XYZ file of N, CA and C in Angstrom:
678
model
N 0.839 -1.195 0.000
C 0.000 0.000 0.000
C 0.880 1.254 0.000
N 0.423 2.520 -0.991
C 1.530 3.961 -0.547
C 1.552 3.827 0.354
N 2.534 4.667 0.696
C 2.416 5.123 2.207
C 1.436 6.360 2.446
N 0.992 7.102 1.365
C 0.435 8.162 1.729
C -1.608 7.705 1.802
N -1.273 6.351 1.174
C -2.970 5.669 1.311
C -3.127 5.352 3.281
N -1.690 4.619 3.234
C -2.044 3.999 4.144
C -2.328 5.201 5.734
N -1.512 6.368 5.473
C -1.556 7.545 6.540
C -3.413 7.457 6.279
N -4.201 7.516 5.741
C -5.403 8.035 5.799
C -6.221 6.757 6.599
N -5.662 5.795 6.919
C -6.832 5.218 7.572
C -7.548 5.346 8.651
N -8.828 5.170 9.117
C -9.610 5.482 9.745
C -9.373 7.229 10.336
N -8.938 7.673 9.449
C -9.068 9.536 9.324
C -10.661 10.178 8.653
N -9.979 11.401 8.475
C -11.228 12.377 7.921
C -10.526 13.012 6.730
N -11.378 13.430 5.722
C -10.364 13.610 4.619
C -11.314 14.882 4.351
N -11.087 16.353 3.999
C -11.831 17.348 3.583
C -11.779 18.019 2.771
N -13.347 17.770 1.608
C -13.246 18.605 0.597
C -13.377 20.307 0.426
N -12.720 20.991 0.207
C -12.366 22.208 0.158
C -12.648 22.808 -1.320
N -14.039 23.007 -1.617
C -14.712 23.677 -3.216
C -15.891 24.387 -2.651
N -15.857 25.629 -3.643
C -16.566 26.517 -3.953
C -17.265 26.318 -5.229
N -18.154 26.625 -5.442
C -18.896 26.640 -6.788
C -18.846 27.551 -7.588
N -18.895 27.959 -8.763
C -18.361 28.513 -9.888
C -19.412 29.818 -9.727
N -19.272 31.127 -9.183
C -20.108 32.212 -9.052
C -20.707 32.857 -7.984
N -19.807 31.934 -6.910
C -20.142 32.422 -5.121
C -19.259 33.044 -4.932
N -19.197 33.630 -3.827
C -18.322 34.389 -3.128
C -16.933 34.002 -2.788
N -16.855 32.488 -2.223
C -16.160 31.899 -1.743
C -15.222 31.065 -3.157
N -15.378 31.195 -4.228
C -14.978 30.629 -5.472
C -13.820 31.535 -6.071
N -12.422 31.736 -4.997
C -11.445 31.681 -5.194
C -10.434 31.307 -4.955
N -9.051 30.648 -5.461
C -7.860 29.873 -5.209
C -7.670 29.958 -3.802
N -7.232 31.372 -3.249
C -6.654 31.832 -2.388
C -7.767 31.821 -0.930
N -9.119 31.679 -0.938
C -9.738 31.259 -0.296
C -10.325 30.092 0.253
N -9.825 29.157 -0.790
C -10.038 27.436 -0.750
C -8.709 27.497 -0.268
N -7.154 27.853 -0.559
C -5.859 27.510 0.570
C -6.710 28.029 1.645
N -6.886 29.181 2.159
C -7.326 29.199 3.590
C -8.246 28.335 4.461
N -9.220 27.439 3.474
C -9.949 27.001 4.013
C -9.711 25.636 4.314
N -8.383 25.170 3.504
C -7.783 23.798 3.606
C -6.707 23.921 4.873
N -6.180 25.409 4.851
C -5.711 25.421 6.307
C -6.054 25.551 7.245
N -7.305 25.560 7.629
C -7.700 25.565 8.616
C -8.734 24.354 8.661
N -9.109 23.396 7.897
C -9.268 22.396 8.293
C -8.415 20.979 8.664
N -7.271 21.820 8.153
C -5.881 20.875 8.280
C -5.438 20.831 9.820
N -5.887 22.589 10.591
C -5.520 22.837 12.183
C -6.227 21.764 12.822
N -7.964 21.420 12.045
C -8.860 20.759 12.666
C -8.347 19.113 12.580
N -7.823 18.505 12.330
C -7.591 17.157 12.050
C -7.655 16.805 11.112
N -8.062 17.340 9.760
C -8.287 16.154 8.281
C -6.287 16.643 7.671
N -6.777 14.762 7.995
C -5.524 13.920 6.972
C -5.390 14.333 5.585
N -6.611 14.997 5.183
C -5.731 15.095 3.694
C -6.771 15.890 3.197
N -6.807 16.503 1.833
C -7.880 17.353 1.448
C -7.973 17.251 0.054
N -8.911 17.611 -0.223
C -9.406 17.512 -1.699
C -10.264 18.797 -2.522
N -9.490 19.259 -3.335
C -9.156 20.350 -4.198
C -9.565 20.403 -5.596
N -10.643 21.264 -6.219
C -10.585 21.327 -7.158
C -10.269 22.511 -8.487
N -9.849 22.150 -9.611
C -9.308 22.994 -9.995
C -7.855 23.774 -10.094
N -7.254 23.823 -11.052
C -5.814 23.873 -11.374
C -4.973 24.931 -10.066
N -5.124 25.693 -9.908
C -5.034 27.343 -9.604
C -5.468 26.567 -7.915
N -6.626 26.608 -7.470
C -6.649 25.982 -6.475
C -5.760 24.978 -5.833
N -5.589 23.597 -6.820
C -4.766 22.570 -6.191
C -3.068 23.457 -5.952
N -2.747 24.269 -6.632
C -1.322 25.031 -6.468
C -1.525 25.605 -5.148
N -2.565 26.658 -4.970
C -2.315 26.979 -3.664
C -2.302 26.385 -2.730
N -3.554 25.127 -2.389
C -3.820 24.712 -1.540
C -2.660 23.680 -1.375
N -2.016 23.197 -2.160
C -0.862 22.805 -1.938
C 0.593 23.174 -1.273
N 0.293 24.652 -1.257
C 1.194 25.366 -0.516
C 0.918 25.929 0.978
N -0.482 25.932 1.372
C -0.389 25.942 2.108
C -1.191 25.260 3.373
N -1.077 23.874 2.913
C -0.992 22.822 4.055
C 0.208 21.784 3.496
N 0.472 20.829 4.638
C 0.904 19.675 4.683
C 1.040 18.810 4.695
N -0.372 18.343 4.997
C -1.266 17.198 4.356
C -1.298 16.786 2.759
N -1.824 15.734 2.742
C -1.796 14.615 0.913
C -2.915 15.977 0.361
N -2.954 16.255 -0.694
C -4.050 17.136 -1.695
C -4.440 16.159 -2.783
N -5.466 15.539 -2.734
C -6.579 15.293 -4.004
C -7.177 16.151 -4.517
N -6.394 15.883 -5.689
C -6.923 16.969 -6.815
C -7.657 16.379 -7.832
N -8.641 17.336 -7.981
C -9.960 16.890 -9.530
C -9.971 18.227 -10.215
N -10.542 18.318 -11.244
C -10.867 19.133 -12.447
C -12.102 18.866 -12.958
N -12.877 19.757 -12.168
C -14.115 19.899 -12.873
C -14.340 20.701 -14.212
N -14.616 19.817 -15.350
C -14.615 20.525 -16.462
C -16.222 20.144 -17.058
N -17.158 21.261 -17.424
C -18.684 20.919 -17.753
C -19.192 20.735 -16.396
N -20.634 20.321 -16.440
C -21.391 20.235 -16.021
C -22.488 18.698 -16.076
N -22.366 18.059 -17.200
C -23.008 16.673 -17.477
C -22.009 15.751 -17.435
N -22.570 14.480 -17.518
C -21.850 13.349 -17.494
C -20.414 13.105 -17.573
N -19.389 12.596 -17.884
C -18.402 12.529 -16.879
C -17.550 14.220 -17.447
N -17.642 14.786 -16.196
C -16.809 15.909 -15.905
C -16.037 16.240 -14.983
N -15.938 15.266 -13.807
C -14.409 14.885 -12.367
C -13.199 14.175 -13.163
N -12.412 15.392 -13.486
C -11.044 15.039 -14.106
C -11.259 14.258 -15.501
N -12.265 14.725 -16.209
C -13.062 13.697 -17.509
C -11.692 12.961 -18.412
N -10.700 13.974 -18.777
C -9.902 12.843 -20.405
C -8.511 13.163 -19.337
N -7.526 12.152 -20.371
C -6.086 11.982 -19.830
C -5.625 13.431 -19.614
N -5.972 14.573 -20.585
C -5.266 15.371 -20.374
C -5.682 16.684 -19.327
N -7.168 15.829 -18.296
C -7.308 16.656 -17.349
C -6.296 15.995 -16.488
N -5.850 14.468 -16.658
C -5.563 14.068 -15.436
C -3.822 14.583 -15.475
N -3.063 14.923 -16.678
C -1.939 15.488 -16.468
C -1.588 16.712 -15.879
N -2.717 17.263 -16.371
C -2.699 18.704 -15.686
C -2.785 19.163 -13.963
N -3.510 18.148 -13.799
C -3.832 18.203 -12.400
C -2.517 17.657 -11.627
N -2.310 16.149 -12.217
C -0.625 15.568 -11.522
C 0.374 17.421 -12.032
N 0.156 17.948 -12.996
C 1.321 18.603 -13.165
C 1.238 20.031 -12.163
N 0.254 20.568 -11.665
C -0.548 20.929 -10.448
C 0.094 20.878 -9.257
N 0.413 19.499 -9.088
C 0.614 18.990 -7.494
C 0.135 18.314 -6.935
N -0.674 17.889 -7.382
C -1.433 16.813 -6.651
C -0.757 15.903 -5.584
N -0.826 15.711 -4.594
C -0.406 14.104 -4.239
C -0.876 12.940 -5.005
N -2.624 12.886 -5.092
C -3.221 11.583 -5.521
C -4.147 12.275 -6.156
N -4.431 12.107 -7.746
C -5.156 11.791 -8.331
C -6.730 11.446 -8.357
N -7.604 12.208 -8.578
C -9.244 11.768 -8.527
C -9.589 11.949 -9.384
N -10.111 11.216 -10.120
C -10.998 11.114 -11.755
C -12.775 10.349 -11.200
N -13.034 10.785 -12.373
C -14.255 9.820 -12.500
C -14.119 7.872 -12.689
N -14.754 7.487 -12.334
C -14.647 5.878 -11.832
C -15.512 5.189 -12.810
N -16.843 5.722 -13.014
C -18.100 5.218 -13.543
C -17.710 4.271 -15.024
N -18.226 3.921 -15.238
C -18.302 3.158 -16.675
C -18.667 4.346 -17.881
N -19.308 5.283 -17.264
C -19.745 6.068 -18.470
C -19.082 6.735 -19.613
N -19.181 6.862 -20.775
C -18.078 7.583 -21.911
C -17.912 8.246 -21.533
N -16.319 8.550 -22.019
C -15.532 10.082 -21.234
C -15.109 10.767 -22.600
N -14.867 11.609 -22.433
C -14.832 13.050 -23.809
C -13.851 12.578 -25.162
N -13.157 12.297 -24.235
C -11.632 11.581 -25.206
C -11.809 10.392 -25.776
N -12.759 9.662 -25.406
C -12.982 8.764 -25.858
C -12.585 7.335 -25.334
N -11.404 7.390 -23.945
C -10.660 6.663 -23.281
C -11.878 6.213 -22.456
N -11.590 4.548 -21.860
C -11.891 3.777 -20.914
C -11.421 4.422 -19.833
N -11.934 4.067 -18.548
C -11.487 4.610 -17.293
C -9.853 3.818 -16.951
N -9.785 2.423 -17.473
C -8.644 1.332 -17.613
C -7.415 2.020 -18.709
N -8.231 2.371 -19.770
C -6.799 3.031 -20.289
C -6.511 4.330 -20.273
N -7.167 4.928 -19.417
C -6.842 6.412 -18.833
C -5.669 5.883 -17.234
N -6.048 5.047 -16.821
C -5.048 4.614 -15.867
C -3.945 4.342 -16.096
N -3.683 3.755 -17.430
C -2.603 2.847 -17.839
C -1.825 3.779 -18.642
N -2.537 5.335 -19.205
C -1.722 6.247 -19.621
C -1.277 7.303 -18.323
N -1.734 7.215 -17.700
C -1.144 8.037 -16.319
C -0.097 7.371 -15.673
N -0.319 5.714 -15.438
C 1.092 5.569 -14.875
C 2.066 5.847 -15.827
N 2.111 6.314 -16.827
C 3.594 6.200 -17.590
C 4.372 7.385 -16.629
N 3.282 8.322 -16.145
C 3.962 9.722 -16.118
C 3.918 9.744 -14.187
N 3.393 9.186 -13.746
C 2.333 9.529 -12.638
C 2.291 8.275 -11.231
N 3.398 8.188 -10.339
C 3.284 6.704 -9.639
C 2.945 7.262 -8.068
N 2.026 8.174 -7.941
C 1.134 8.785 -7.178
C -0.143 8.036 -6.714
N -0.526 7.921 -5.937
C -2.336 6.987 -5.758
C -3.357 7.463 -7.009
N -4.056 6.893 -7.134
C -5.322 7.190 -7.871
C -6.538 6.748 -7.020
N -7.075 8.123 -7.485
C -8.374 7.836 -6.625
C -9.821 7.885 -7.434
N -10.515 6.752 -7.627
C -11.525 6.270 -8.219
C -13.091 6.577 -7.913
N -13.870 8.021 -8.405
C -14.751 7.998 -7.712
C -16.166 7.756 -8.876
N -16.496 6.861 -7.885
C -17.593 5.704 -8.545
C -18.678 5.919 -8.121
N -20.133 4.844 -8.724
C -21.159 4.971 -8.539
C -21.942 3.754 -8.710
N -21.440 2.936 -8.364
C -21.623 1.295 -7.875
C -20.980 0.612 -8.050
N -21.364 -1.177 -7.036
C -20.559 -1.759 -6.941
C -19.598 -2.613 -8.091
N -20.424 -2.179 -9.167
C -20.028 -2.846 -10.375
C -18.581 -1.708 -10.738
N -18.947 -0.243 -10.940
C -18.171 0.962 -11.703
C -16.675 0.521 -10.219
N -16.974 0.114 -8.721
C -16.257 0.366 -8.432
C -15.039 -0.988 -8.145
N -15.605 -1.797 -8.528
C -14.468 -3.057 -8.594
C -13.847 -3.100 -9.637
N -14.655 -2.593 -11.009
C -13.450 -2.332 -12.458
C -12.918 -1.464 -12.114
N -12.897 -0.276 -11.546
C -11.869 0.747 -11.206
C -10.821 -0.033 -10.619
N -11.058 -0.912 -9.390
C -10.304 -1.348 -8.587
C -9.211 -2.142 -9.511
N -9.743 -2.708 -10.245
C -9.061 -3.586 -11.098
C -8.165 -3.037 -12.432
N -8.732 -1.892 -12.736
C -7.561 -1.419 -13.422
C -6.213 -0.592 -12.605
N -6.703 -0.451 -11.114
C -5.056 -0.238 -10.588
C -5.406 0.930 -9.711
N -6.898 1.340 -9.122
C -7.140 2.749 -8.563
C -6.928 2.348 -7.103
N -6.362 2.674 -6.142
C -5.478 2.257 -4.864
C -6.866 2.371 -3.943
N -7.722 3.981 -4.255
C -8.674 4.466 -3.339
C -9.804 4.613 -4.348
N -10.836 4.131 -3.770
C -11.990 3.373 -4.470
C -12.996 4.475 -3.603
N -13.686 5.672 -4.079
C -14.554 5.932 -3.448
C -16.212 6.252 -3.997
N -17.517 6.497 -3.240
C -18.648 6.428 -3.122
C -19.314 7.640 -3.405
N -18.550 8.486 -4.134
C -18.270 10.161 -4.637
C -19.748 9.928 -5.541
N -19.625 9.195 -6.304
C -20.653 9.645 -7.510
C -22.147 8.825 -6.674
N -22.031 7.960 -6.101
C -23.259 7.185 -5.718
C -24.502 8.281 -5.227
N -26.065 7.727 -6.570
C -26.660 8.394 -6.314
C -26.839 9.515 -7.233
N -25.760 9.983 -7.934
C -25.257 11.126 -8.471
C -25.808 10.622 -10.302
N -25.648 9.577 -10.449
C -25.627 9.084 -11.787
C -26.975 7.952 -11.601
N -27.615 7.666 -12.827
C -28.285 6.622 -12.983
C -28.271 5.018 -12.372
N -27.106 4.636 -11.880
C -26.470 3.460 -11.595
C -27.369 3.074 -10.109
N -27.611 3.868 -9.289
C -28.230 3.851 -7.731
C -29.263 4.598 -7.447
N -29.852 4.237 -6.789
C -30.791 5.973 -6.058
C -30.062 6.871 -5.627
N -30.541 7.908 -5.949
C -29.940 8.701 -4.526
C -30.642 8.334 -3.125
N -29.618 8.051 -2.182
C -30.060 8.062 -0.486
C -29.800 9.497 0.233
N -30.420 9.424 0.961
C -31.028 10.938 1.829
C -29.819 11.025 2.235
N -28.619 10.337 2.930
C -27.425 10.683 3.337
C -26.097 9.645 2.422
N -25.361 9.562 3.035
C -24.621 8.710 2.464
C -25.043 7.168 2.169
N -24.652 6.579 0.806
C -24.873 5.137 1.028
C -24.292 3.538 1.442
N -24.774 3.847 2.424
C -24.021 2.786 3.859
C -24.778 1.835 3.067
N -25.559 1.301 2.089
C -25.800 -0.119 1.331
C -24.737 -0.758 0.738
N -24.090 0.977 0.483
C -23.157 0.403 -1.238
C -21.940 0.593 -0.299
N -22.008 1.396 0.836
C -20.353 0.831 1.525
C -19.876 -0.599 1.610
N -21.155 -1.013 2.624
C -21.428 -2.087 3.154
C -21.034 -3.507 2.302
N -21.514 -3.376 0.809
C -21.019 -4.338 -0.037
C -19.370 -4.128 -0.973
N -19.451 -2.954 -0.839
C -17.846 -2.452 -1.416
C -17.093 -2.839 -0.382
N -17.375 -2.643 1.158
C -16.119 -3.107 2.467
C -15.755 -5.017 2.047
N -17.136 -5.681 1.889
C -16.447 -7.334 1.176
C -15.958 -7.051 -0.075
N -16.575 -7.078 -0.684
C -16.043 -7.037 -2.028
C -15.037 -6.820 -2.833
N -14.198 -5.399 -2.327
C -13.162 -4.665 -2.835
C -11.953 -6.080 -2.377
N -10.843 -5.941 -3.750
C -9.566 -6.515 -3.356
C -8.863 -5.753 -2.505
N -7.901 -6.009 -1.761
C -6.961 -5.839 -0.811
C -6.053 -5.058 -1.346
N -6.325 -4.847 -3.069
C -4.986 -3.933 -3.697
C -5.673 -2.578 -3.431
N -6.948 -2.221 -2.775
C -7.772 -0.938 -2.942
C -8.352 -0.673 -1.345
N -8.591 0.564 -1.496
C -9.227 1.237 0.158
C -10.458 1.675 -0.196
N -11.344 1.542 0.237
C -12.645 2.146 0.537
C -13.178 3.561 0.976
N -13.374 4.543 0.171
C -13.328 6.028 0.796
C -14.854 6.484 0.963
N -15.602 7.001 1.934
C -16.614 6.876 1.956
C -16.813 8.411 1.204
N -17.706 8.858 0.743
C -17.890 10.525 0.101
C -18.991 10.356 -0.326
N -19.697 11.538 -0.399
C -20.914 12.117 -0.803
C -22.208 12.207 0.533
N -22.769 13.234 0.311
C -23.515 13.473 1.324
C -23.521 13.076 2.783
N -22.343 13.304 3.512
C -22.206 13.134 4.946
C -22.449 14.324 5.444
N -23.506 14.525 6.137
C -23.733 15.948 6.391
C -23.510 16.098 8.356
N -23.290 14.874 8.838
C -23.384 15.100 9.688
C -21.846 13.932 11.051
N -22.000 14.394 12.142
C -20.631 13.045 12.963
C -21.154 11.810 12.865
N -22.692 11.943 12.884
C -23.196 10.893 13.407
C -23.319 9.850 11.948
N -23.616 10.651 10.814
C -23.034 10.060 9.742
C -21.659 9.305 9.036
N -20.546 10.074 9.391
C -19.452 9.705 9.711
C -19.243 8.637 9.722
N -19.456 8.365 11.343
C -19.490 7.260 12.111
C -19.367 6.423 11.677
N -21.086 6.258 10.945
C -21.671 5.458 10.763
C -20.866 5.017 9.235
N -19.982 5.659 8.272
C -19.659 5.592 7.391
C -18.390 4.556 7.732
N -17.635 4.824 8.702
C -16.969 3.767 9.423
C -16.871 2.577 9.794
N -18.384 2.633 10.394
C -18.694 1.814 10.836
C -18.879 0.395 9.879
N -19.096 1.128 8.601
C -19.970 0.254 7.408
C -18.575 -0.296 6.654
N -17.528 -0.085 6.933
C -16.630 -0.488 6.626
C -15.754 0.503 5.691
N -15.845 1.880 6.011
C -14.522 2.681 4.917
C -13.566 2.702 5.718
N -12.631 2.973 4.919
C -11.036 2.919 5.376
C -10.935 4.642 5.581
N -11.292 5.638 5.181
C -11.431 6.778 5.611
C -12.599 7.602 4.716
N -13.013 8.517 5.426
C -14.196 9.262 4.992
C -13.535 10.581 4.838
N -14.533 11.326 3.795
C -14.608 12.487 2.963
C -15.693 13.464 3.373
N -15.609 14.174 3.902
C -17.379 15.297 4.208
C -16.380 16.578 3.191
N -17.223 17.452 3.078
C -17.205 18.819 1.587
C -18.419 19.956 2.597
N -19.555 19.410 2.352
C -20.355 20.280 1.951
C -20.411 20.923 3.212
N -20.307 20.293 4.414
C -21.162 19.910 5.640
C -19.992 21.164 6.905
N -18.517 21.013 6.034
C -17.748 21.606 6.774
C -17.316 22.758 6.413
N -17.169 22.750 4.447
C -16.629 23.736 3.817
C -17.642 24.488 3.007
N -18.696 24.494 2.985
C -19.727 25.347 2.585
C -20.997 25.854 3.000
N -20.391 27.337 3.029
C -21.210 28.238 4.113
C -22.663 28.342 3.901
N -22.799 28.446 2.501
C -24.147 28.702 1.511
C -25.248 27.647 2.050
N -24.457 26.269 2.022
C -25.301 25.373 1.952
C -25.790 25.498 3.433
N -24.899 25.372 4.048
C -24.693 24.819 6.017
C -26.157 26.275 6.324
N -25.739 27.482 5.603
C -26.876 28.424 6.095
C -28.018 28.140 6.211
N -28.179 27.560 4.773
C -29.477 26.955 4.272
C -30.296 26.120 5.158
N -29.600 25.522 5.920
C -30.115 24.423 6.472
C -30.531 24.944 7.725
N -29.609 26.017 8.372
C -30.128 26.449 9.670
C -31.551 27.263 9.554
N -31.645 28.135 8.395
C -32.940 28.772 7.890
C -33.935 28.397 7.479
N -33.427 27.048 7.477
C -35.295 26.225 7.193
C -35.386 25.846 8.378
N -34.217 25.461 9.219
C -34.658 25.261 10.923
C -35.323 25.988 11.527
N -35.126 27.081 11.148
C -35.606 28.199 12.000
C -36.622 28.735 11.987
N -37.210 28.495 10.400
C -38.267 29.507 9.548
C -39.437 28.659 8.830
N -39.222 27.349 9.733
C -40.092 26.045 9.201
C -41.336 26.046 9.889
């Protein structure tokens, strides 16, 4: 196993993005916000966007997963080889692409988008999928960290009201021993977490719940005004 997979186990890993037209949707404000969740305990963070992954790379010390959101539809998390160079050329520590089975722009398999990155690239890859099927071929073409990013997100599952502790639950047997289990997407809460743990990930991912103000508001104002 890297060594930098294996530092993340049973940790917290935090995504650090802004959305394209908020307030908070600049480089230099996603580094601040990765440093100071770095004071808080997360092992490692996850970054999107070129300009972003540079800063935020500079200023923490922790592993940086980096993606490239490019579009808006179907696969657009690090979509063709030459998002995924850009991003390794960035800084990345480890690598996050899309996982899914679905066509990607370039025209590449998710398998031979792997197999053109290691030429350049002997960094983790991190595989984010959307069932148990999208996430054992990931596993199998060589992705170290196997995560639950897209579940819900794509046609493949329902969406579940919080995270899906179904599809952990069968990814914790299932997955080979060459891959880690990352829990992500909709953890909004500790008690979720937990429970994401509990179901068998090797470390969990929260975004929305810690690093976005917009949303977190939202939620207190329907508390309040319900």
């Amino acid at each position: 196993m890297h060594p930098l997979v294996s530092a993340l186990e049973g940790r917290l890993i935090v995504s650090c993005q802004a959305y394209p037209g908020e307030p908070m949707r600049d480089p230099g404000t996603m580094a601040q916000v990765a440093a100071s969740v770095e004071r808080g305990g997360a092992a490692a963070v996850r970054a999107q966007g070129l300009e972003d992954i540079r800063q935020v790379k500079e200023a923490v010390d922790v592993p940086v997963i980096g993606i490239w959101k490019d579009g808006g539809e179907g696969v657009f998390i690090t979509p063709t080889l030459d998002h995924c160079l850009a991003v390794i050329d960035a800084g990345a520590d480890v690598l996050a692409l899309d996982g899914t089975s679905r066509p990607r722009p370039d025209g590449r398999t998710f398998a031979e988008t792997v197999a053109a990155v290691r030429e350049r690239f002997s960094g983790p890859i991190m595989a984010d999928c959307d069932s148990l099927e999208s996430a054992l071929a990931a596993a199998e073409a060589g992705a170290e960290i196997v995560g639950t990013t897209l579940a819900g997100y794509t046609d493949a599952r329902p969406r579940t009201e919080g995270p899906d502790l179904e599809l952990l639950s069968e990814l914790a047997v299932a997955l080979p021993a060459t891959s880690v289990l990352v829990a992500e997407g909709r953890v909004h809460t500790p008690a979720q977490a937990a429970a994401c743990a509990d179901a068998g990930a090797f470390a969990v991912v929260v975004g929305t719940a810690i690093t976005h103000p917009t949303t977190i508001t939202s939620w207190f104002r329907d508390a309040v005004e319900s």
